[in-house]
């Protein structure tokens, strides 16, 4: 990684931290790019070189988290709802403070939308040497799976993420097995 790239990444982290800090103190709608740049101690020009606006900061951060999740999960031989639930909720629990902050700011839709947008590539990487990764069927399955797990994540967040991820994953997988054949 060259010096220019390191500087861009450092500026990006400073912007993220500034935005999150401001979100702790005031409603998201009242946060301005000027406020973010002041808090991050960077120029507006630097901000706009990296982002088109504050929404993009959040979307790119969520995308980064989804890519991290994708890189940390291992392919499965078969669909194992217990393993998927445990991996999924354990991963997101690491970002509990961020997710609860997004919920307090009423930005749940952004969280769910970004996770759903990246679901196909995540699920394709989870399939181990089986099936056609580029078929329309896998797209249907990705939409179905992402919709369910994203809704379950939202429910957990809305309840304050008080259950440990292992406990929540177990409750989810038991319920799913009770009502659907997987």
Tab-separated table of N, CA and C in Angstrom:
chain	number	residue	atom	x	y	z
A	1	UNK	N	0.852	-1.170	0.000
A	1	UNK	CA	0.000	0.000	0.000
A	1	UNK	C	0.900	1.236	0.000
A	2	UNK	N	0.626	2.154	-0.915
A	2	UNK	CA	1.451	3.356	-1.007
A	2	UNK	C	0.997	4.423	0.003
A	3	UNK	N	1.792	5.460	0.133
A	3	UNK	CA	1.523	6.522	1.096
A	3	UNK	C	0.209	7.227	0.850
A	4	UNK	N	-0.128	7.431	-0.428
A	4	UNK	CA	-1.384	8.103	-0.774
A	4	UNK	C	-2.580	7.267	-0.305
A	5	UNK	N	-2.511	5.972	-0.523
A	5	UNK	CA	-3.602	5.076	-0.108
A	5	UNK	C	-3.722	5.049	1.417
A	6	UNK	N	-2.600	5.003	2.111
A	6	UNK	CA	-2.632	5.024	3.581
A	6	UNK	C	-3.274	6.313	4.088
A	7	UNK	N	-2.944	7.424	3.449
A	7	UNK	CA	-3.503	8.710	3.847
A	7	UNK	C	-5.021	8.740	3.621
A	8	UNK	N	-5.470	8.193	2.484
A	8	UNK	CA	-6.904	8.120	2.197
A	8	UNK	C	-7.621	7.282	3.260
A	9	UNK	N	-7.030	6.136	3.617
A	9	UNK	CA	-7.650	5.269	4.616
A	9	UNK	C	-7.682	5.941	5.985
A	10	UNK	N	-6.610	6.632	6.335
A	10	UNK	CA	-6.567	7.346	7.604
A	10	UNK	C	-7.624	8.455	7.637
A	11	UNK	N	-7.738	9.191	6.551
A	11	UNK	CA	-8.758	10.244	6.474
A	11	UNK	C	-10.147	9.641	6.576
A	12	UNK	N	-10.363	8.516	5.915
A	12	UNK	CA	-11.656	7.831	5.979
A	12	UNK	C	-11.998	7.413	7.398
A	13	UNK	N	-11.027	6.851	8.121
A	13	UNK	CA	-11.271	6.457	9.515
A	13	UNK	C	-11.566	7.676	10.386
A	14	UNK	N	-10.853	8.770	10.153
A	14	UNK	CA	-11.090	9.987	10.929
A	14	UNK	C	-12.505	10.521	10.686
A	15	UNK	N	-12.944	10.447	9.447
A	15	UNK	CA	-14.296	10.898	9.098
A	15	UNK	C	-15.335	9.994	9.765
A	16	UNK	N	-15.132	8.674	9.689
A	16	UNK	CA	-16.057	7.740	10.343
A	16	UNK	C	-16.151	8.033	11.835
A	17	UNK	N	-15.011	8.138	12.482
A	17	UNK	CA	-14.990	8.386	13.924
A	17	UNK	C	-15.671	9.708	14.271
A	18	UNK	N	-15.433	10.732	13.464
A	18	UNK	CA	-16.063	12.031	13.709
A	18	UNK	C	-17.579	11.921	13.572
A	19	UNK	N	-18.031	11.251	12.531
A	19	UNK	CA	-19.475	11.090	12.328
A	19	UNK	C	-20.095	10.301	13.474
A	20	UNK	N	-19.479	9.197	13.868
A	20	UNK	CA	-20.035	8.387	14.955
A	20	UNK	C	-20.076	9.188	16.254
A	21	UNK	N	-19.049	9.951	16.495
A	21	UNK	CA	-18.994	10.784	17.700
A	21	UNK	C	-20.130	11.813	17.696
A	22	UNK	N	-20.347	12.445	16.571
A	22	UNK	CA	-21.434	13.419	16.452
A	22	UNK	C	-22.801	12.751	16.603
A	23	UNK	N	-22.926	11.537	16.073
A	23	UNK	CA	-24.196	10.811	16.174
A	23	UNK	C	-24.528	10.468	17.622
A	24	UNK	N	-23.537	10.347	18.470
A	24	UNK	CA	-23.764	10.084	19.894
A	24	UNK	C	-24.384	11.300	20.578
A	25	UNK	N	-24.150	12.489	19.995
A	25	UNK	CA	-24.532	13.731	20.658
A	25	UNK	C	-25.764	14.421	20.074
A	26	UNK	N	-26.034	14.184	18.790
A	26	UNK	CA	-27.142	14.921	18.168
A	26	UNK	C	-27.825	14.075	17.112
A	27	UNK	N	-29.044	14.453	16.739
A	27	UNK	CA	-29.769	13.715	15.697
A	27	UNK	C	-29.008	13.744	14.364
A	28	UNK	N	-29.091	12.639	13.667
A	28	UNK	CA	-28.381	12.497	12.390
A	28	UNK	C	-28.752	13.616	11.417
A	29	UNK	N	-30.008	13.980	11.378
A	29	UNK	CA	-30.467	15.027	10.451
A	29	UNK	C	-29.797	16.373	10.719
A	30	UNK	N	-29.335	16.590	11.933
A	30	UNK	CA	-28.694	17.860	12.278
A	30	UNK	C	-27.181	17.857	12.058
A	31	UNK	N	-26.639	16.714	11.685
A	31	UNK	CA	-25.200	16.615	11.458
A	31	UNK	C	-24.896	17.063	10.034
A	32	UNK	N	-23.914	17.946	9.915
A	32	UNK	CA	-23.525	18.475	8.600
A	32	UNK	C	-22.125	18.002	8.236
A	33	UNK	N	-21.836	18.088	6.961
A	33	UNK	CA	-20.480	17.768	6.500
A	33	UNK	C	-19.480	18.719	7.158
A	34	UNK	N	-19.854	19.982	7.298
A	34	UNK	CA	-18.964	20.946	7.962
A	34	UNK	C	-18.663	20.511	9.390
A	35	UNK	N	-19.678	20.041	10.098
A	35	UNK	CA	-19.471	19.559	11.463
A	35	UNK	C	-18.559	18.343	11.503
A	36	UNK	N	-18.738	17.454	10.545
A	36	UNK	CA	-17.896	16.255	10.474
A	36	UNK	C	-16.442	16.646	10.198
A	37	UNK	N	-16.235	17.544	9.243
A	37	UNK	CA	-14.861	17.922	8.894
A	37	UNK	C	-14.188	18.671	10.033
A	38	UNK	N	-14.937	19.499	10.736
A	38	UNK	CA	-14.366	20.183	11.912
A	38	UNK	C	-13.934	19.159	12.955
A	39	UNK	N	-14.830	18.210	13.249
A	39	UNK	CA	-14.536	17.190	14.264
A	39	UNK	C	-13.353	16.317	13.834
A	40	UNK	N	-13.281	15.997	12.542
A	40	UNK	CA	-12.195	15.139	12.039
A	40	UNK	C	-10.907	15.914	11.792
A	41	UNK	N	-11.009	17.232	11.833
A	41	UNK	CA	-9.862	18.109	11.565
A	41	UNK	C	-9.283	17.860	10.165
A	42	UNK	N	-10.188	17.851	9.205
A	42	UNK	CA	-9.795	17.720	7.798
A	42	UNK	C	-10.559	18.772	6.995
A	43	UNK	N	-10.153	18.968	5.757
A	43	UNK	CA	-10.828	19.952	4.909
A	43	UNK	C	-12.072	19.336	4.265
A	44	UNK	N	-12.996	20.208	3.876
A	44	UNK	CA	-14.181	19.753	3.136
A	44	UNK	C	-13.754	19.100	1.827
A	45	UNK	N	-12.711	19.634	1.251
A	45	UNK	CA	-12.196	19.089	-0.012
A	45	UNK	C	-11.776	17.624	0.168
A	46	UNK	N	-11.093	17.358	1.281
A	46	UNK	CA	-10.690	15.972	1.568
A	46	UNK	C	-11.925	15.101	1.741
A	47	UNK	N	-12.916	15.597	2.476
A	47	UNK	CA	-14.148	14.835	2.677
A	47	UNK	C	-14.758	14.478	1.320
A	48	UNK	N	-14.938	15.486	0.465
A	48	UNK	CA	-15.613	15.250	-0.814
A	48	UNK	C	-14.749	14.486	-1.812
A	49	UNK	N	-13.477	14.405	-1.567
A	49	UNK	CA	-12.632	13.533	-2.383
A	49	UNK	C	-12.939	12.069	-2.078
A	50	UNK	N	-13.383	11.820	-0.844
A	50	UNK	CA	-13.635	10.448	-0.411
A	50	UNK	C	-15.113	10.047	-0.455
A	51	UNK	N	-15.988	10.998	-0.165
A	51	UNK	CA	-17.415	10.694	-0.030
A	51	UNK	C	-18.272	11.767	-0.700
A	52	UNK	N	-19.465	11.366	-1.100
A	52	UNK	CA	-20.393	12.338	-1.683
A	52	UNK	C	-21.247	13.009	-0.598
A	53	UNK	N	-21.310	12.407	0.578
A	53	UNK	CA	-22.082	12.963	1.678
A	53	UNK	C	-22.025	12.044	2.881
A	54	UNK	N	-22.690	12.434	3.948
A	54	UNK	CA	-22.609	11.663	5.190
A	54	UNK	C	-23.260	10.279	5.060
A	55	UNK	N	-24.306	10.153	4.244
A	55	UNK	CA	-24.916	8.833	4.033
A	55	UNK	C	-23.901	7.859	3.441
A	56	UNK	N	-23.088	8.345	2.531
A	56	UNK	CA	-22.103	7.459	1.912
A	56	UNK	C	-21.066	6.987	2.928
A	57	UNK	N	-20.742	7.809	3.906
A	57	UNK	CA	-19.808	7.390	4.963
A	57	UNK	C	-20.372	6.152	5.655
A	58	UNK	N	-21.636	6.212	6.028
A	58	UNK	CA	-22.269	5.088	6.714
A	58	UNK	C	-22.404	3.868	5.804
A	59	UNK	N	-22.825	4.089	4.570
A	59	UNK	CA	-22.983	2.962	3.636
A	59	UNK	C	-21.647	2.266	3.380
A	60	UNK	N	-20.595	3.037	3.202
A	60	UNK	CA	-19.284	2.437	2.955
A	60	UNK	C	-18.762	1.711	4.191
A	61	UNK	N	-19.060	2.248	5.376
A	61	UNK	CA	-18.653	1.571	6.607
A	61	UNK	C	-19.395	0.238	6.722
A	62	UNK	N	-20.693	0.249	6.463
A	62	UNK	CA	-21.466	-0.990	6.497
A	62	UNK	C	-20.970	-1.979	5.447
A	63	UNK	N	-20.643	-1.479	4.275
A	63	UNK	CA	-20.090	-2.354	3.235
A	63	UNK	C	-18.779	-2.976	3.709
A	64	UNK	N	-17.946	-2.187	4.358
A	64	UNK	CA	-16.678	-2.696	4.881
A	64	UNK	C	-16.935	-3.818	5.895
A	65	UNK	N	-17.932	-3.624	6.761
A	65	UNK	CA	-18.266	-4.664	7.734
A	65	UNK	C	-18.772	-5.930	7.041
A	66	UNK	N	-19.607	-5.763	6.028
A	66	UNK	CA	-20.117	-6.926	5.285
A	66	UNK	C	-18.983	-7.674	4.586
A	67	UNK	N	-18.049	-6.944	4.025
A	67	UNK	CA	-16.889	-7.586	3.372
A	67	UNK	C	-16.032	-8.315	4.398
A	68	UNK	N	-15.908	-7.729	5.589
A	68	UNK	CA	-15.147	-8.381	6.660
A	68	UNK	C	-15.844	-9.682	7.053
A	69	UNK	N	-17.156	-9.633	7.207
A	69	UNK	CA	-17.925	-10.840	7.517
A	69	UNK	C	-17.680	-11.899	6.444
A	70	UNK	N	-17.760	-11.480	5.203
A	70	UNK	CA	-17.565	-12.398	4.086
A	70	UNK	C	-16.177	-13.036	4.131
A	71	UNK	N	-15.170	-12.274	4.499
A	71	UNK	CA	-13.811	-12.813	4.518
A	71	UNK	C	-13.577	-13.743	5.713
A	72	UNK	N	-14.389	-13.606	6.753
A	72	UNK	CA	-14.184	-14.406	7.960
A	72	UNK	C	-14.985	-15.699	7.991
A	73	UNK	N	-16.024	-15.808	7.183
A	73	UNK	CA	-16.845	-17.023	7.215
A	73	UNK	C	-16.231	-18.082	6.317
A	74	UNK	N	-16.559	-19.323	6.628
A	74	UNK	CA	-16.018	-20.439	5.861
A	74	UNK	C	-17.129	-21.082	5.038
A	75	UNK	N	-16.770	-21.602	3.858
A	75	UNK	CA	-17.771	-22.290	3.034
A	75	UNK	C	-18.376	-23.484	3.782
A	76	UNK	N	-19.623	-23.766	3.477
A	76	UNK	CA	-20.343	-24.867	4.111
A	76	UNK	C	-20.622	-25.970	3.090
A	77	UNK	N	-20.588	-27.206	3.555
A	77	UNK	CA	-20.945	-28.336	2.696
A	77	UNK	C	-22.449	-28.385	2.453
A	78	UNK	N	-23.209	-27.913	3.425
A	78	UNK	CA	-24.665	-27.902	3.312
A	78	UNK	C	-25.211	-26.719	4.109
A	79	UNK	N	-26.434	-26.366	3.851
A	79	UNK	CA	-27.079	-25.272	4.574
A	79	UNK	C	-27.305	-25.726	6.006
A	80	UNK	N	-26.637	-25.089	6.928
A	80	UNK	CA	-26.733	-25.427	8.345
A	80	UNK	C	-27.178	-24.168	9.082
A	81	UNK	N	-28.476	-24.082	9.350
A	81	UNK	CA	-29.036	-22.867	9.925
A	81	UNK	C	-28.405	-22.531	11.278
A	82	UNK	N	-28.066	-23.533	12.062
A	82	UNK	CA	-27.444	-23.277	13.367
A	82	UNK	C	-26.076	-22.632	13.206
A	83	UNK	N	-25.285	-23.154	12.301
A	83	UNK	CA	-23.940	-22.617	12.062
A	83	UNK	C	-24.022	-21.206	11.470
A	84	UNK	N	-24.924	-21.030	10.520
A	84	UNK	CA	-25.086	-19.720	9.883
A	84	UNK	C	-25.540	-18.685	10.909
A	85	UNK	N	-26.531	-19.042	11.725
A	85	UNK	CA	-27.039	-18.114	12.745
A	85	UNK	C	-25.935	-17.762	13.738
A	86	UNK	N	-25.191	-18.754	14.188
A	86	UNK	CA	-24.127	-18.492	15.152
A	86	UNK	C	-23.056	-17.583	14.549
A	87	UNK	N	-22.619	-17.891	13.343
A	87	UNK	CA	-21.607	-17.051	12.676
A	87	UNK	C	-22.114	-15.624	12.490
A	88	UNK	N	-23.330	-15.508	12.011
A	88	UNK	CA	-23.919	-14.214	11.677
A	88	UNK	C	-24.079	-13.331	12.908
A	89	UNK	N	-24.716	-13.861	13.941
A	89	UNK	CA	-24.973	-13.043	15.124
A	89	UNK	C	-23.708	-12.793	15.943
A	90	UNK	N	-22.791	-13.742	15.943
A	90	UNK	CA	-21.514	-13.520	16.634
A	90	UNK	C	-20.740	-12.397	15.954
A	91	UNK	N	-20.733	-12.405	14.635
A	91	UNK	CA	-20.030	-11.342	13.909
A	91	UNK	C	-20.629	-9.976	14.232
A	92	UNK	N	-21.931	-9.823	14.083
A	92	UNK	CA	-22.566	-8.521	14.265
A	92	UNK	C	-22.520	-8.046	15.710
A	93	UNK	N	-22.423	-8.969	16.653
A	93	UNK	CA	-22.349	-8.584	18.062
A	93	UNK	C	-21.081	-7.771	18.351
A	94	UNK	N	-20.033	-8.022	17.592
A	94	UNK	CA	-18.796	-7.241	17.747
A	94	UNK	C	-19.035	-5.756	17.501
A	95	UNK	N	-20.060	-5.432	16.735
A	95	UNK	CA	-20.375	-4.056	16.344
A	95	UNK	C	-21.664	-3.574	17.019
A	96	UNK	N	-21.929	-4.136	18.170
A	96	UNK	CA	-23.143	-3.831	18.927
A	96	UNK	C	-23.317	-2.326	19.135
A	97	UNK	N	-22.277	-1.647	19.587
A	97	UNK	CA	-22.394	-0.206	19.858
A	97	UNK	C	-22.784	0.558	18.600
A	98	UNK	N	-22.152	0.226	17.492
A	98	UNK	CA	-22.468	0.888	16.225
A	98	UNK	C	-23.910	0.598	15.807
A	99	UNK	N	-24.322	-0.658	15.881
A	99	UNK	CA	-25.678	-1.030	15.472
A	99	UNK	C	-26.737	-0.378	16.353
A	100	UNK	N	-26.482	-0.326	17.638
A	100	UNK	CA	-27.433	0.333	18.541
A	100	UNK	C	-27.467	1.838	18.297
A	101	UNK	N	-26.328	2.417	17.956
A	101	UNK	CA	-26.282	3.837	17.597
A	101	UNK	C	-27.115	4.087	16.340
A	102	UNK	N	-26.963	3.237	15.347
A	102	UNK	CA	-27.752	3.371	14.117
A	102	UNK	C	-29.242	3.251	14.433
A	103	UNK	N	-29.591	2.343	15.331
A	103	UNK	CA	-30.995	2.175	15.721
A	103	UNK	C	-31.510	3.427	16.435
A	104	UNK	N	-30.735	3.946	17.374
A	104	UNK	CA	-31.159	5.160	18.083
A	104	UNK	C	-31.356	6.326	17.114
A	105	UNK	N	-30.579	6.349	16.046
A	105	UNK	CA	-30.680	7.408	15.050
A	105	UNK	C	-31.746	7.084	13.988
A	106	UNK	N	-32.453	5.976	14.183
A	106	UNK	CA	-33.506	5.532	13.258
A	106	UNK	C	-32.975	5.295	11.851
A	107	UNK	N	-31.801	4.679	11.789
A	107	UNK	CA	-31.163	4.370	10.510
A	107	UNK	C	-31.115	2.861	10.260
A	108	UNK	N	-32.060	2.145	10.849
A	108	UNK	CA	-32.131	0.694	10.683
A	108	UNK	C	-32.266	0.301	9.211
A	109	UNK	N	-33.034	1.082	8.486
A	109	UNK	CA	-33.257	0.779	7.071
A	109	UNK	C	-31.948	0.788	6.284
A	110	UNK	N	-31.064	1.699	6.635
A	110	UNK	CA	-29.769	1.760	5.972
A	110	UNK	C	-28.952	0.502	6.281
A	111	UNK	N	-28.967	0.072	7.537
A	111	UNK	CA	-28.234	-1.135	7.934
A	111	UNK	C	-28.777	-2.333	7.168
A	112	UNK	N	-30.083	-2.520	7.219
A	112	UNK	CA	-30.706	-3.668	6.555
A	112	UNK	C	-30.509	-3.614	5.044
A	113	UNK	N	-30.623	-2.447	4.468
A	113	UNK	CA	-30.453	-2.303	3.024
A	113	UNK	C	-29.061	-2.661	2.562
A	114	UNK	N	-28.070	-2.217	3.291
A	114	UNK	CA	-26.684	-2.501	2.890
A	114	UNK	C	-26.356	-3.981	3.041
A	115	UNK	N	-26.817	-4.585	4.126
A	115	UNK	CA	-26.589	-6.024	4.315
A	115	UNK	C	-27.284	-6.798	3.198
A	116	UNK	N	-28.496	-6.440	2.883
A	116	UNK	CA	-29.240	-7.126	1.817
A	116	UNK	C	-28.585	-6.927	0.454
A	117	UNK	N	-28.076	-5.725	0.215
A	117	UNK	CA	-27.440	-5.431	-1.073
A	117	UNK	C	-26.239	-6.346	-1.327
A	118	UNK	N	-25.531	-6.714	-0.278
A	118	UNK	CA	-24.325	-7.522	-0.425
A	118	UNK	C	-24.570	-9.015	-0.191
A	119	UNK	N	-25.815	-9.384	0.055
A	119	UNK	CA	-26.133	-10.766	0.415
A	119	UNK	C	-25.717	-11.779	-0.638
A	120	UNK	N	-25.938	-11.479	-1.892
A	120	UNK	CA	-25.637	-12.453	-2.946
A	120	UNK	C	-24.161	-12.827	-2.922
A	121	UNK	N	-23.273	-11.858	-2.878
A	121	UNK	CA	-21.843	-12.188	-2.902
A	121	UNK	C	-21.422	-12.922	-1.633
A	122	UNK	N	-22.023	-12.577	-0.503
A	122	UNK	CA	-21.703	-13.269	0.749
A	122	UNK	C	-22.149	-14.721	0.659
A	123	UNK	N	-23.363	-14.945	0.203
A	123	UNK	CA	-23.893	-16.311	0.129
A	123	UNK	C	-23.153	-17.124	-0.924
A	124	UNK	N	-22.809	-16.511	-2.033
A	124	UNK	CA	-22.030	-17.231	-3.049
A	124	UNK	C	-20.692	-17.702	-2.486
A	125	UNK	N	-20.081	-16.884	-1.648
A	125	UNK	CA	-18.787	-17.286	-1.080
A	125	UNK	C	-18.961	-18.366	-0.007
A	126	UNK	N	-20.165	-18.526	0.506
A	126	UNK	CA	-20.435	-19.514	1.558
A	126	UNK	C	-20.711	-20.898	0.984
A	127	UNK	N	-21.024	-20.962	-0.303
A	127	UNK	CA	-21.334	-22.240	-0.937
A	127	UNK	C	-20.030	-22.942	-1.290
A	128	UNK	N	-19.900	-24.163	-0.844
A	128	UNK	CA	-18.669	-24.913	-1.076
A	128	UNK	C	-18.851	-25.837	-2.275
A	129	UNK	N	-18.162	-25.521	-3.346
A	129	UNK	CA	-18.081	-26.392	-4.527
A	129	UNK	C	-19.390	-27.043	-4.935
A	130	UNK	N	-20.486	-26.422	-4.711
A	130	UNK	CA	-21.740	-27.041	-5.093
A	130	UNK	C	-22.674	-26.040	-5.718
A	131	UNK	N	-23.441	-26.499	-6.663
A	131	UNK	CA	-24.440	-25.634	-7.277
A	131	UNK	C	-23.814	-24.611	-8.205
A	132	UNK	N	-24.665	-23.976	-8.927
A	132	UNK	CA	-24.247	-22.933	-9.869
A	132	UNK	C	-24.301	-21.594	-9.149
A	133	UNK	N	-23.154	-21.061	-8.838
A	133	UNK	CA	-23.061	-19.820	-8.059
A	133	UNK	C	-23.651	-18.620	-8.787
A	134	UNK	N	-23.820	-18.718	-10.086
A	134	UNK	CA	-24.325	-17.584	-10.859
A	134	UNK	C	-25.755	-17.789	-11.345
A	135	UNK	N	-26.457	-18.762	-10.811
A	135	UNK	CA	-27.808	-19.048	-11.286
A	135	UNK	C	-28.826	-18.112	-10.650
A	136	UNK	N	-29.974	-18.044	-11.299
A	136	UNK	CA	-31.071	-17.255	-10.759
A	136	UNK	C	-31.561	-17.868	-9.438
A	137	UNK	N	-31.448	-19.195	-9.322
A	137	UNK	CA	-31.871	-19.865	-8.094
A	137	UNK	C	-31.092	-19.375	-6.887
A	138	UNK	N	-29.790	-19.188	-7.046
A	138	UNK	CA	-28.983	-18.718	-5.918
A	138	UNK	C	-29.354	-17.274	-5.565
A	139	UNK	N	-29.778	-16.504	-6.550
A	139	UNK	CA	-30.239	-15.142	-6.273
A	139	UNK	C	-31.514	-15.168	-5.444
A	140	UNK	N	-32.435	-16.066	-5.772
A	140	UNK	CA	-33.658	-16.203	-4.973
A	140	UNK	C	-33.304	-16.604	-3.538
A	141	UNK	N	-32.423	-17.582	-3.434
A	141	UNK	CA	-32.030	-18.060	-2.115
A	141	UNK	C	-31.337	-16.951	-1.313
A	142	UNK	N	-30.491	-16.175	-1.968
A	142	UNK	CA	-29.790	-15.070	-1.287
A	142	UNK	C	-30.788	-14.041	-0.778
A	143	UNK	N	-31.765	-13.697	-1.599
A	143	UNK	CA	-32.778	-12.725	-1.178
A	143	UNK	C	-33.591	-13.259	0.004
A	144	UNK	N	-33.977	-14.525	-0.085
A	144	UNK	CA	-34.746	-15.156	0.995
A	144	UNK	C	-33.934	-15.186	2.290
A	145	UNK	N	-32.721	-15.667	2.190
A	145	UNK	CA	-31.877	-15.813	3.370
A	145	UNK	C	-31.525	-14.459	3.982
A	146	UNK	N	-31.127	-13.523	3.129
A	146	UNK	CA	-30.759	-12.186	3.621
A	146	UNK	C	-31.951	-11.497	4.260
A	147	UNK	N	-33.121	-11.630	3.641
A	147	UNK	CA	-34.310	-11.007	4.201
A	147	UNK	C	-34.614	-11.520	5.593
A	148	UNK	N	-34.551	-12.830	5.748
A	148	UNK	CA	-34.842	-13.418	7.052
A	148	UNK	C	-33.810	-13.049	8.099
A	149	UNK	N	-32.552	-13.234	7.773
A	149	UNK	CA	-31.509	-12.964	8.767
A	149	UNK	C	-31.372	-11.467	9.059
A	150	UNK	N	-31.596	-10.646	8.053
A	150	UNK	CA	-31.532	-9.199	8.293
A	150	UNK	C	-32.678	-8.767	9.199
A	151	UNK	N	-33.851	-9.325	8.988
A	151	UNK	CA	-34.994	-9.014	9.848
A	151	UNK	C	-34.740	-9.495	11.271
A	152	UNK	N	-34.141	-10.658	11.414
A	152	UNK	CA	-33.812	-11.172	12.748
A	152	UNK	C	-32.757	-10.306	13.427
A	153	UNK	N	-31.799	-9.816	12.659
A	153	UNK	CA	-30.798	-8.899	13.205
A	153	UNK	C	-31.474	-7.621	13.675
A	154	UNK	N	-32.353	-7.072	12.834
A	154	UNK	CA	-33.070	-5.854	13.206
A	154	UNK	C	-33.865	-6.066	14.496
A	155	UNK	N	-34.524	-7.202	14.615
A	155	UNK	CA	-35.318	-7.512	15.822
A	155	UNK	C	-34.418	-7.525	17.049
A	156	UNK	N	-33.265	-8.156	16.922
A	156	UNK	CA	-32.303	-8.257	18.023
A	156	UNK	C	-31.820	-6.859	18.428
A	157	UNK	N	-31.497	-6.046	17.428
A	157	UNK	CA	-31.053	-4.670	17.688
A	157	UNK	C	-32.165	-3.894	18.384
A	158	UNK	N	-33.394	-4.008	17.884
A	158	UNK	CA	-34.527	-3.277	18.451
A	158	UNK	C	-34.776	-3.649	19.914
A	159	UNK	N	-34.365	-4.853	20.298
A	159	UNK	CA	-34.491	-5.297	21.686
A	159	UNK	C	-33.200	-5.060	22.470
A	160	UNK	N	-32.309	-4.248	21.924
A	160	UNK	CA	-31.102	-3.851	22.641
A	160	UNK	C	-29.960	-4.843	22.607
A	161	UNK	N	-30.067	-5.884	21.790
A	161	UNK	CA	-29.024	-6.910	21.666
A	161	UNK	C	-28.615	-7.436	23.044
A	162	UNK	N	-29.608	-7.640	23.902
A	162	UNK	CA	-29.319	-8.052	25.271
A	162	UNK	C	-28.948	-9.521	25.388
A	163	UNK	N	-29.468	-10.352	24.492
A	163	UNK	CA	-29.079	-11.766	24.507
A	163	UNK	C	-27.679	-11.898	23.916
A	164	UNK	N	-26.905	-12.793	24.465
A	164	UNK	CA	-25.605	-13.105	23.883
A	164	UNK	C	-25.839	-13.717	22.503
A	165	UNK	N	-24.889	-13.558	21.581
A	165	UNK	CA	-25.114	-14.073	20.226
A	165	UNK	C	-25.367	-15.583	20.177
A	166	UNK	N	-24.698	-16.346	21.027
A	166	UNK	CA	-24.910	-17.794	21.034
A	166	UNK	C	-26.341	-18.128	21.452
A	167	UNK	N	-26.835	-17.425	22.459
A	167	UNK	CA	-28.192	-17.639	22.946
A	167	UNK	C	-29.221	-17.244	21.876
A	168	UNK	N	-28.995	-16.108	21.237
A	168	UNK	CA	-29.921	-15.641	20.206
A	168	UNK	C	-29.899	-16.583	18.998
A	169	UNK	N	-28.710	-16.999	18.579
A	169	UNK	CA	-28.583	-17.918	17.437
A	169	UNK	C	-29.304	-19.233	17.719
A	170	UNK	N	-29.185	-19.726	18.929
A	170	UNK	CA	-29.850	-20.974	19.303
A	170	UNK	C	-31.373	-20.810	19.252
A	171	UNK	N	-31.875	-19.719	19.784
A	171	UNK	CA	-33.320	-19.466	19.759
A	171	UNK	C	-33.824	-19.349	18.318
A	172	UNK	N	-33.074	-18.647	17.502
A	172	UNK	CA	-33.450	-18.482	16.096
A	172	UNK	C	-33.454	-19.825	15.376
A	173	UNK	N	-32.382	-20.591	15.509
A	173	UNK	CA	-32.291	-21.859	14.775
A	173	UNK	C	-33.360	-22.853	15.246
A	174	UNK	N	-33.659	-22.874	16.533
A	174	UNK	CA	-34.747	-23.741	17.030
A	174	UNK	C	-36.079	-23.354	16.389
A	175	UNK	N	-36.343	-22.068	16.353
A	175	UNK	CA	-37.607	-21.597	15.779
A	175	UNK	C	-37.699	-21.923	14.297
A	176	UNK	N	-36.616	-21.707	13.573
A	176	UNK	CA	-36.639	-21.994	12.137
A	176	UNK	C	-36.858	-23.480	11.881
A	177	UNK	N	-36.181	-24.331	12.634
A	177	UNK	CA	-36.337	-25.784	12.456
A	177	UNK	C	-37.762	-26.228	12.768
A	178	UNK	N	-38.407	-25.547	13.688
A	178	UNK	CA	-39.765	-25.918	14.069
A	178	UNK	C	-40.755	-25.681	12.936
A	179	UNK	N	-40.521	-24.632	12.153
A	179	UNK	CA	-41.510	-24.227	11.148
A	179	UNK	C	-41.143	-24.504	9.698
A	180	UNK	N	-39.875	-24.692	9.415
A	180	UNK	CA	-39.501	-25.005	8.033
A	180	UNK	C	-38.561	-26.201	8.014
A	181	UNK	N	-38.555	-26.891	6.915
A	181	UNK	CA	-37.716	-28.057	6.764
A	181	UNK	C	-36.380	-27.623	6.152
A	182	UNK	N	-35.358	-27.615	6.999
A	182	UNK	CA	-34.023	-27.234	6.527
A	182	UNK	C	-32.973	-28.192	7.041
